[in-house]
Coordinates of C-alpha atoms in Angstrom, one line a residue:
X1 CA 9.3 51.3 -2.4
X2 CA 6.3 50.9 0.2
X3 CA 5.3 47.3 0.4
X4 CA 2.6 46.1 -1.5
X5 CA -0.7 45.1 0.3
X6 CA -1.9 41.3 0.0
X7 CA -5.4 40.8 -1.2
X8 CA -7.8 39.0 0.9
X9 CA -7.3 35.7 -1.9
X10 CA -3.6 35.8 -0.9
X11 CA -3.6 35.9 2.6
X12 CA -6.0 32.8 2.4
X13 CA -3.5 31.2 0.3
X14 CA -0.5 31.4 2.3
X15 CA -0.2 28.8 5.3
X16 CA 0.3 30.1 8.7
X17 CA 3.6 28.6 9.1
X18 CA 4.6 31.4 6.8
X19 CA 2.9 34.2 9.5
X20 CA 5.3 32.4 11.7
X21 CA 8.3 32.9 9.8
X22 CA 7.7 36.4 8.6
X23 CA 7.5 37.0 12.2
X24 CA 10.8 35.4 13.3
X25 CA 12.9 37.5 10.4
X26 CA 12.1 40.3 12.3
X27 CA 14.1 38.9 15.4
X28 CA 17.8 39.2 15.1
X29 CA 19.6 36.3 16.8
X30 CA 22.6 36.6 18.9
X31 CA 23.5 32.8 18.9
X32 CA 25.3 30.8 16.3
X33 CA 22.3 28.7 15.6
X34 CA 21.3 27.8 12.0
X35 CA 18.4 29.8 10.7
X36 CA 15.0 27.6 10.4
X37 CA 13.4 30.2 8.2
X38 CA 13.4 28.1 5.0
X39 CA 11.7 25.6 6.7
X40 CA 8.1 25.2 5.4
X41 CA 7.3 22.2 7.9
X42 CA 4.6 22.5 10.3
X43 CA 7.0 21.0 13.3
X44 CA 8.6 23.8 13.9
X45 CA 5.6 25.5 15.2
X46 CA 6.0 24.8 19.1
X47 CA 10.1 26.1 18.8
X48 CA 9.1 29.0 16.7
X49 CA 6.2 30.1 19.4
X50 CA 9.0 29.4 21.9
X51 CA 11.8 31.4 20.6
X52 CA 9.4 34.3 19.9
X53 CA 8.0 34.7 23.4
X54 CA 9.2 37.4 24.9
X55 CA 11.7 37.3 28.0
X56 CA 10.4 36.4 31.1
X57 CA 10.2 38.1 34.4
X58 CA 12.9 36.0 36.1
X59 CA 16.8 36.2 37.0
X60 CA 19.4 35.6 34.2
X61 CA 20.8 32.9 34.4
X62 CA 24.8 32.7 34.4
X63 CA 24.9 28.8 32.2
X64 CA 22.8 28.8 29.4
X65 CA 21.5 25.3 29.7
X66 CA 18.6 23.2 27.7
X67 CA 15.8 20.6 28.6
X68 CA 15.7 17.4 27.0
X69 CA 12.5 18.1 25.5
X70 CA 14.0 21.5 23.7
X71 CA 16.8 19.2 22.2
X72 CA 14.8 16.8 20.9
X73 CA 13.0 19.9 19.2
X74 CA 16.2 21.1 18.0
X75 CA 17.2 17.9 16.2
X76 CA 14.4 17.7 14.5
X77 CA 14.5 20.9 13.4
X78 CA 18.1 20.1 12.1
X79 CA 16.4 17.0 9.9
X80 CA 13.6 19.0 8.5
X81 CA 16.6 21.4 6.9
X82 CA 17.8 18.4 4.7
X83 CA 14.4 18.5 3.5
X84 CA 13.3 20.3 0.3
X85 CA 11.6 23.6 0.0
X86 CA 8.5 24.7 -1.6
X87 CA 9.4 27.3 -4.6
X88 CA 6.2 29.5 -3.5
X89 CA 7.3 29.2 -0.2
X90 CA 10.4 30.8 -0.8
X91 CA 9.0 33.7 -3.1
X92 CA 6.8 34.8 -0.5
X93 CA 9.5 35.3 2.2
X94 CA 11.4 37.0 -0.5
X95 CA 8.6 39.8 -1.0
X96 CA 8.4 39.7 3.0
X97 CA 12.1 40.4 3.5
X98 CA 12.3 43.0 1.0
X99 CA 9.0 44.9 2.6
X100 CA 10.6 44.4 6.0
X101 CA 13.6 45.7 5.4
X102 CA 12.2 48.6 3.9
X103 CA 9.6 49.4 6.1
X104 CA 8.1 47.7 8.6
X105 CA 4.0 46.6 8.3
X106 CA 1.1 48.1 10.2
X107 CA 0.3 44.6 10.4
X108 CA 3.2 43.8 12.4
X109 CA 3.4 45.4 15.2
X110 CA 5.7 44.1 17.6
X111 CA 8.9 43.7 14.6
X112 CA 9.6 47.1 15.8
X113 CA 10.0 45.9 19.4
X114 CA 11.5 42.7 18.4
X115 CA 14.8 44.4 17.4
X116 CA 15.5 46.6 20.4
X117 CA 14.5 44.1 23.0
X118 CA 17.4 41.8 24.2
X119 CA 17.5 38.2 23.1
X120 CA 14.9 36.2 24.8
X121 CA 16.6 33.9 27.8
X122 CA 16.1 30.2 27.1
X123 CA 13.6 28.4 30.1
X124 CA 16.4 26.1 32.4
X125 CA 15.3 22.6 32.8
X126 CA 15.1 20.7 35.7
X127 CA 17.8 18.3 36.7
X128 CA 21.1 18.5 36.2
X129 CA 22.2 20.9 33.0
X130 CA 23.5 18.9 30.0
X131 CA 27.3 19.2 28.7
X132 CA 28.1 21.6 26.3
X133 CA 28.3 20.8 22.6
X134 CA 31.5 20.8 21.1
X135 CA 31.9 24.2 18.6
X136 CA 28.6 25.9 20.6
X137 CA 29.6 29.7 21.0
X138 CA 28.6 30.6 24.7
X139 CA 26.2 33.8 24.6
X140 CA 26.9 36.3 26.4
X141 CA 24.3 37.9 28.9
X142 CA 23.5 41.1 29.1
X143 CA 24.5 42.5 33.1
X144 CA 21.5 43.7 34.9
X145 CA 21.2 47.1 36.5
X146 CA 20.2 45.4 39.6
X147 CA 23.2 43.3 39.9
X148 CA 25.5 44.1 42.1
X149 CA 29.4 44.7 41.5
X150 CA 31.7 42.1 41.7
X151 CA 33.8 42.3 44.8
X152 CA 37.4 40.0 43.3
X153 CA 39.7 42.9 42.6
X154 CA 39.0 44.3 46.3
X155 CA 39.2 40.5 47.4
X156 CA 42.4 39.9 45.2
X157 CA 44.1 43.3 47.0
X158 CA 43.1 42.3 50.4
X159 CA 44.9 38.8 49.5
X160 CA 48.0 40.3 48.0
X161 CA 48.2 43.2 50.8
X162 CA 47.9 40.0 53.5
X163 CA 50.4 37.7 51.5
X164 CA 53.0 40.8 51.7
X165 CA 52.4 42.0 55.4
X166 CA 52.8 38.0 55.8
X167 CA 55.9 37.9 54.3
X168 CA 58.4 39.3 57.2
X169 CA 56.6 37.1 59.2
X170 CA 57.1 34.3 57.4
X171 CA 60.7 35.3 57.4
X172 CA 61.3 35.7 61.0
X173 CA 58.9 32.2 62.0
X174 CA 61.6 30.2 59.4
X175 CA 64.3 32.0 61.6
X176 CA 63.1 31.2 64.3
X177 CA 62.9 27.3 63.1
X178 CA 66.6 27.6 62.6
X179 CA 67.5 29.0 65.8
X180 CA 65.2 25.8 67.7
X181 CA 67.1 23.5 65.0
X182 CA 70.3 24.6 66.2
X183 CA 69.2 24.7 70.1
X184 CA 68.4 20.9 69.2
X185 CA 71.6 20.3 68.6
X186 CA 73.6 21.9 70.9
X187 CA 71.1 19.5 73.4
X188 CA 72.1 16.7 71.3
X189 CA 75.8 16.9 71.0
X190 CA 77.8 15.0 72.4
X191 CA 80.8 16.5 73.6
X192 CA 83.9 14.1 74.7
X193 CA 85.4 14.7 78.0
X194 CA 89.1 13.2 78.2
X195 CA 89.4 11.0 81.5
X196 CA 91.3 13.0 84.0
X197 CA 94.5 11.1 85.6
X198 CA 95.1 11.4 89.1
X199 CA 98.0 13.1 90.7
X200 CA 101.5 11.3 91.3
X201 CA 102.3 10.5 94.7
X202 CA 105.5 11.2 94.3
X203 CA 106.6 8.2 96.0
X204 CA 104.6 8.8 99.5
X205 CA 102.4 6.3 100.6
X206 CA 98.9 6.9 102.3
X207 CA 99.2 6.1 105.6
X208 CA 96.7 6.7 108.0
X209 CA 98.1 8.4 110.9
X210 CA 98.7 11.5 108.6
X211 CA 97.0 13.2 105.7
X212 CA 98.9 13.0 102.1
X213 CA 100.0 16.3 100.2
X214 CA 97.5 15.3 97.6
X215 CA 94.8 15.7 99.5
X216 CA 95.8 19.3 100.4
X217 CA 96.3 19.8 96.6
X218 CA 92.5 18.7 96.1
X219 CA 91.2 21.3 98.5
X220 CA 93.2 23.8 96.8
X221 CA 92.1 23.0 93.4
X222 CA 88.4 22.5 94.5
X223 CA 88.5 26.2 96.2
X224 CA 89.4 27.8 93.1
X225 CA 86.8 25.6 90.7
X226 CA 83.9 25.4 93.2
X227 CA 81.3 23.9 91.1
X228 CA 79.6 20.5 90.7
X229 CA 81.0 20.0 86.8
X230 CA 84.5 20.0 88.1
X231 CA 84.0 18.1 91.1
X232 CA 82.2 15.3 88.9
X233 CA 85.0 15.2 86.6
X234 CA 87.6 14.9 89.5
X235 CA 85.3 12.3 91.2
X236 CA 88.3 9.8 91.5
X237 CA 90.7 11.9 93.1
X238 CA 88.0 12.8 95.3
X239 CA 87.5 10.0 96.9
X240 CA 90.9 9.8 96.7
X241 CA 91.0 12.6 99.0
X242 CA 88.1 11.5 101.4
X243 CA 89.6 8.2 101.9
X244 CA 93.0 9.4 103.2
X245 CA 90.7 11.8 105.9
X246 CA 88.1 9.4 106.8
X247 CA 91.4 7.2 107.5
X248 CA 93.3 10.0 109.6
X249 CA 89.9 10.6 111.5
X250 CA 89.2 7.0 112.4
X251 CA 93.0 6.5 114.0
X252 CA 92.9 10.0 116.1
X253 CA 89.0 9.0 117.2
X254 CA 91.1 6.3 119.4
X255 CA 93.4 8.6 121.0
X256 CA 90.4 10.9 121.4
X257 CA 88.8 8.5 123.6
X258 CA 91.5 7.6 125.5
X259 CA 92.1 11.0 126.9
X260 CA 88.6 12.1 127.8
X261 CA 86.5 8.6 128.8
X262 CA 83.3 10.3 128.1
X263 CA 83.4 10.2 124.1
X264 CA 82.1 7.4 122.8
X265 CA 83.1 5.0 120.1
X266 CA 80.5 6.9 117.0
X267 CA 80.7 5.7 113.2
X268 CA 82.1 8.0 111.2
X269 CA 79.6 9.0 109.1
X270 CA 78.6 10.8 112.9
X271 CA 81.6 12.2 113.7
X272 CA 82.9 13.6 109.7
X273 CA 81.3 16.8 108.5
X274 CA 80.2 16.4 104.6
X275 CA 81.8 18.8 102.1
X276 CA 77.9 19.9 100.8
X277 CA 76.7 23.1 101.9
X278 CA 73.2 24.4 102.2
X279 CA 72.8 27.1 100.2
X280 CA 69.2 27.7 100.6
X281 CA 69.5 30.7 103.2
X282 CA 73.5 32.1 102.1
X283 CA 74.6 34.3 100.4
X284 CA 77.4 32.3 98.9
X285 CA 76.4 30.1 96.3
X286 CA 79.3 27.8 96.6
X287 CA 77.8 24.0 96.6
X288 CA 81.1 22.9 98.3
X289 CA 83.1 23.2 101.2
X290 CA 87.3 23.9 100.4
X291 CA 87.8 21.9 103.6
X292 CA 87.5 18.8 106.0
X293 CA 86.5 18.5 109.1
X294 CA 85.5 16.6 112.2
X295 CA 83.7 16.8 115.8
X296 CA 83.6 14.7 118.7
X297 CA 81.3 14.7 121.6
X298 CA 78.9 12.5 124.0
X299 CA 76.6 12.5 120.5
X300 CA 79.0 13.3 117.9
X301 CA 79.0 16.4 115.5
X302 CA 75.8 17.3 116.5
X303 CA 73.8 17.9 120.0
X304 CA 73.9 20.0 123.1
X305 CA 77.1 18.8 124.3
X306 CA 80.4 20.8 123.7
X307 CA 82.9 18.9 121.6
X308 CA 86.5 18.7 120.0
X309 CA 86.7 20.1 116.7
X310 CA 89.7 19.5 113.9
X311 CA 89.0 21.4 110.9
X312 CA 91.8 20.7 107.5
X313 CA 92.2 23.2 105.0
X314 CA 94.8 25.0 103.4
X315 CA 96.6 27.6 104.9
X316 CA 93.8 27.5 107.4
X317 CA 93.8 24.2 109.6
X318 CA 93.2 24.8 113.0
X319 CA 92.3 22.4 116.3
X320 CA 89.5 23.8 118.9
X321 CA 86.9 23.1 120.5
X322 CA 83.7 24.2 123.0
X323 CA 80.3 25.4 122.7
X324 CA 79.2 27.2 119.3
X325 CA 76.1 29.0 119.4
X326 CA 74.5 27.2 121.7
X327 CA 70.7 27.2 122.4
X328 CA 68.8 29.7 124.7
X329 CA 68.9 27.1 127.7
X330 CA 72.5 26.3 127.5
X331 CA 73.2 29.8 126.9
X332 CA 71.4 30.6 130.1
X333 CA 72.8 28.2 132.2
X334 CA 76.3 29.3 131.2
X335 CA 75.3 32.7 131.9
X336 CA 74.3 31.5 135.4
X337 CA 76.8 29.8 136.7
X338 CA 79.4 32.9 135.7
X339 CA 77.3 35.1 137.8
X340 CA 76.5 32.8 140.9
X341 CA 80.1 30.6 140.8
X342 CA 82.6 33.0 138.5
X343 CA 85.3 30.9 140.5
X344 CA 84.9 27.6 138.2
X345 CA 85.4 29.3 135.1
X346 CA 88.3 31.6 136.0
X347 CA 90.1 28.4 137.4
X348 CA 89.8 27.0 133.9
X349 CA 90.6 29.7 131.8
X350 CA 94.2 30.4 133.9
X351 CA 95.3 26.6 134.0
X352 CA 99.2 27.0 132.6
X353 CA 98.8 24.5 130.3
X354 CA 95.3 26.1 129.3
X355 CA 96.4 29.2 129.1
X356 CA 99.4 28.7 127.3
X357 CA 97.7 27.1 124.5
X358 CA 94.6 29.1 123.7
X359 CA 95.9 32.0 125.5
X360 CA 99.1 33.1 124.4
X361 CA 98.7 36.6 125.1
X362 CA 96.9 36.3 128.6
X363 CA 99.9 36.9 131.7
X364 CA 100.8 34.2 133.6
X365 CA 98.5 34.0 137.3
X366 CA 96.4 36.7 136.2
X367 CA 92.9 36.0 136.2
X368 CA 91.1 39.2 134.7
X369 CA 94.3 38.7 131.7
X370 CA 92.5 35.4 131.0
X371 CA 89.2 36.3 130.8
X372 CA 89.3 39.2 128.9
X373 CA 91.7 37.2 126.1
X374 CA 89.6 34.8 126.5
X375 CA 86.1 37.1 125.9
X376 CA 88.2 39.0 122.8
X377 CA 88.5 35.2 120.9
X378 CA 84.5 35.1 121.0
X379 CA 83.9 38.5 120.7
X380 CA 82.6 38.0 116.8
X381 CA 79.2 37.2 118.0
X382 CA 79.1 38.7 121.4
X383 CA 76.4 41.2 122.4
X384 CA 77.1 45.3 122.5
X385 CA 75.5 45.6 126.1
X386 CA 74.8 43.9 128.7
X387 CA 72.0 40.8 128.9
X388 CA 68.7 40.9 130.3
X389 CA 68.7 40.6 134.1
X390 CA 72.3 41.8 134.7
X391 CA 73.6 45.2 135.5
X392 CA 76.3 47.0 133.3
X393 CA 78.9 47.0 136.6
X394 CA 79.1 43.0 136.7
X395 CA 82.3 41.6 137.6
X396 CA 82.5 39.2 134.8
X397 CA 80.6 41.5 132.2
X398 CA 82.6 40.8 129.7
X399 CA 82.0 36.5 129.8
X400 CA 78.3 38.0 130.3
X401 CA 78.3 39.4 126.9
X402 CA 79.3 36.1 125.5
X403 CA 77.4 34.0 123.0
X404 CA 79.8 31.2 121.6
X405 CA 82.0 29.6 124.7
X406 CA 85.2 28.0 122.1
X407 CA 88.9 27.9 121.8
X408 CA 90.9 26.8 118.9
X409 CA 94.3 26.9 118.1
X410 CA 95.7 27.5 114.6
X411 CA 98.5 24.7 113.2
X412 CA 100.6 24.6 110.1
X413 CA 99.9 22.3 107.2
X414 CA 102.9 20.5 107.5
X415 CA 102.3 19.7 111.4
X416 CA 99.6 17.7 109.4
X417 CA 102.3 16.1 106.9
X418 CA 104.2 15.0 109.7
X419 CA 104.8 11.5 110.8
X420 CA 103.7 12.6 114.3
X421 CA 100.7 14.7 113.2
X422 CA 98.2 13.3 115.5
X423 CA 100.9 13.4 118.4
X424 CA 100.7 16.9 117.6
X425 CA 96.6 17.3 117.6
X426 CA 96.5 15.3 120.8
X427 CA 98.7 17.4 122.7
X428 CA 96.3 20.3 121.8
X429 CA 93.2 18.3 122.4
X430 CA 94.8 17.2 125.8
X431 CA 95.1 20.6 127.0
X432 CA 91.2 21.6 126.1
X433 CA 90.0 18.7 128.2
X434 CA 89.4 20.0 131.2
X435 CA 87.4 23.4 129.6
X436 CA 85.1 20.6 127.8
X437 CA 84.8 18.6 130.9
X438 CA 83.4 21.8 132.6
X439 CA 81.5 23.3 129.7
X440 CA 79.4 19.6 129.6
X441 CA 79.3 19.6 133.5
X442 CA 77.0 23.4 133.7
X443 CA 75.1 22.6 130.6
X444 CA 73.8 18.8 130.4
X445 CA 75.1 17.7 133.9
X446 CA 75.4 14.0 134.9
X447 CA 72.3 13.1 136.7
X448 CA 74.2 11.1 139.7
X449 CA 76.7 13.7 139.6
X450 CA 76.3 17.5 140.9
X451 CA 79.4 18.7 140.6
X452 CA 78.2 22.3 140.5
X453 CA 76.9 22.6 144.0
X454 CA 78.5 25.0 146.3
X455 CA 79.6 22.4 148.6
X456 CA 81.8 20.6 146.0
X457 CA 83.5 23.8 145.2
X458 CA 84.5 24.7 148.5
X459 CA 85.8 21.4 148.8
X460 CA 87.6 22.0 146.1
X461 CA 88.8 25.8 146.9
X462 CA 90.0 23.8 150.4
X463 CA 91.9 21.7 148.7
X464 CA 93.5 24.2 146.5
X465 CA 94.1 25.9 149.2
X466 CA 96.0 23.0 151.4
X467 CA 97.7 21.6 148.5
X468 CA 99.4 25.7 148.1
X469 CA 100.5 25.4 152.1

């Protein structure tokens, strides 16, 4: 039925807290707040004008909070429910409701609105937002058409894709840790070495005028394991070894001296060759030399002069001696005194004793025999033509050619074993001395001696020469 129109007495009558609450039952509310309706009090007039207000122009906000002073409202608007009601108060929402709900007034304008516009969003106080009430129901908030789309599922299936591509990775960097783990502890094992025994003598003494057969055996062994592990776990019998030559070398050093006057007494760290190579411009990266050896000469091992030479390994020991590679000077000089006195040379390289040694295969008082065996022994480094300044028809081409100016004569390994071993050297070394005496004489000469002049070797030839009548 249509709703029936208050007279002018009526609308005087009624208080305007009831204008207020006929307009708030128009508003439906989406919170789980107690309806104030009932209330006839004249508090309620601020919150009531406040809740009816229409939204504002202004962001939603995500956390419904409230100020202080709306809390305060709030409670009191909780006391005034425990207060009682005026009867007339209550018929005249009744007759409201009912015309309301049937139709809504001319009066009234804005009821229509009321109900399709969303729930008015509470003013946030200042400071920091009050907890939440135990049993509150949160609102919900109504998405704007402004705001834009939430970006977590995109986010979440970048993080996932990321976490799997990571995952090989992850993989391969904890294999990785393992591998380094286990690198560690190869570095930090220890690994036991049993101590190596050295060799029986088999009853045989070191002595020092020959070598023992167990220092043959080292050289053996250290020519098939050439490398610095081995020779650091055979240290002892090493020096062993080294002892036993240094010993041999320091006995024949006196014999030495005796049968050429112009060696001097050296230590022997200047006269014994070191087992060490250089490696730094060979091919062969063998630290180690299979053998022992020894030079002597006005300086020792090393220096201009020419020297005797005893070299110890096995199946390859071997006594010699003379000029190897010698500088440019000496070289030239050499080369000199073959072309200008050929004479001195030639009467060196046919000696008997000479030839017989070094020169096995030369024939006996045959001159150009003797220098061309003795050219073919230093061949290895000769040149293919003939040197600067000489013509290809030389007499003595062939000692020309040369480069190295040495003889040596291969022994056994038992002529070392022998009681008489350094008998045996010395009666090679013997033989050589002459060749050295005239290889020293042409390339470092004595200063109060000139022994190369032509007038000594005439005197010489002469005497040759009278001594064969």
């Amino acid at each position: 039925m249509p709703p029936r129109k208050r007279t002018a007495a009526e609308a005087a009558a009624t208080p305007e807290t009831g204008r207020s609450s006929r307009r708030k039952s128009g508003r439906i509310s989406s919170s789980g707040k107690k309806s104030t309706y009932f209330e006839g009090n004249d508090d309620n007039d601020d919150g009531s004008a406040d809740e009816l207000a229409g939204p504002r122009p202004r962001k939603v906000a995500k956390v419904e909070t409230k100020s202080p002073r709306r809390k305060s409202k709030a409670k009191a608007e909780s006391e005034d429910e425990l207060q009682p009601e005026d009867e007339d108060d209550g018929d005249v929402y009744e007759e409201y409701k009912e015309a309301s709900i049937d139709e809504p007034s001319d009066d009234d304008p804005g009821a229509d609105d009321s109900e399709s516009e969303a729930p008015p969003v509470q003013k946030r106080g200042r400071g920091r937002p009050p907890g939440k009430k135990a049993g509150a129901t949160p609102v919900k908030k109504k998405a704007t058409t402004n705001a834009k789309p939430r970006a977590a599922p995109k986010t979440k299936a970048k993080a996932k894709a990321k976490a799997e591509s990571e995952e090989p990775n992850v993989v391969e960097d904890s294999d990785d840790d393992d591998d380094d783990d286990d690198d560690d502890d190869d570095e930090n094992r220890i690994t036991f070495i049993p101590a190596i025994q050295l060799r029986d003598t088999d009853g045989i003494d070191y002595e020092d005028t020959k070598l023992h057969k167990n220092t043959f055996l080292f050289l053996k062994d250290l020519k098939a394991n050439n490398q610095r592990n081995w020779l650091k776990m055979n240290d002892k019998e090493y020096r062993r070894s080294l002892k036993d030559w240094e010993s041999f070398v320091e006995t024949l050093s006196e014999k030495i001296i005796e049968a050429d006057d112009t060696i001097p007494e050296l230590p022997l760290k200047d006269v014994i060759f070191r087992i060490y190579r250089d490696i730094r411009f060979s091919n062969d990266p063998t630290p180690y030399k299979p053998h022992y050896s020894a030079a002597w000469s006005r300086t020792g091992r090393k220096g201009p002069y020419a020297c005797y030479y005893v070299h110890v390994e096995p199946g390859r020991c071997l006594v010699g001696g003379g000029l190897w590679h010698p500088d440019a000077s000496s070289l030239a000089k050499l080369r000199a005194s073959v072309d200008e006195r050929p004479h001195r040379i030639r009467r060196v390289l046919t000696n008997p004793v000479f030839r017989k040694t070094f020169l096995p295969g030369a024939k006996a008082n045959n001159e150009k025999s003797a220098v061309s065996a003795f050219a073919a022994s230093n061949k290895e480094n000769a040149l293919k033509t003939k040197p600067k300044g000489f013509t290809p028809d030389h007499r003595d081409i062939e000692l020309l050619k040369l480069r190295n100016y040495t003889v040596f004569k291969k022994i056994d390994d038992a002529d070392l074993l022998a009681d008489d071993a350094q008998d045996r050297i010395m009666s090679i070394i013997s033989a050589m001395v002459e060749f050295i005496t005239f290889l020293n004489s042409v390339v470092m000469p004595d200063p109060n001696l000139d022994s190369d002049s032509d007038e000594a070797n005439d005197a010489g030839d002469a005497e040759d020469g009278s001594d064969g009548a």
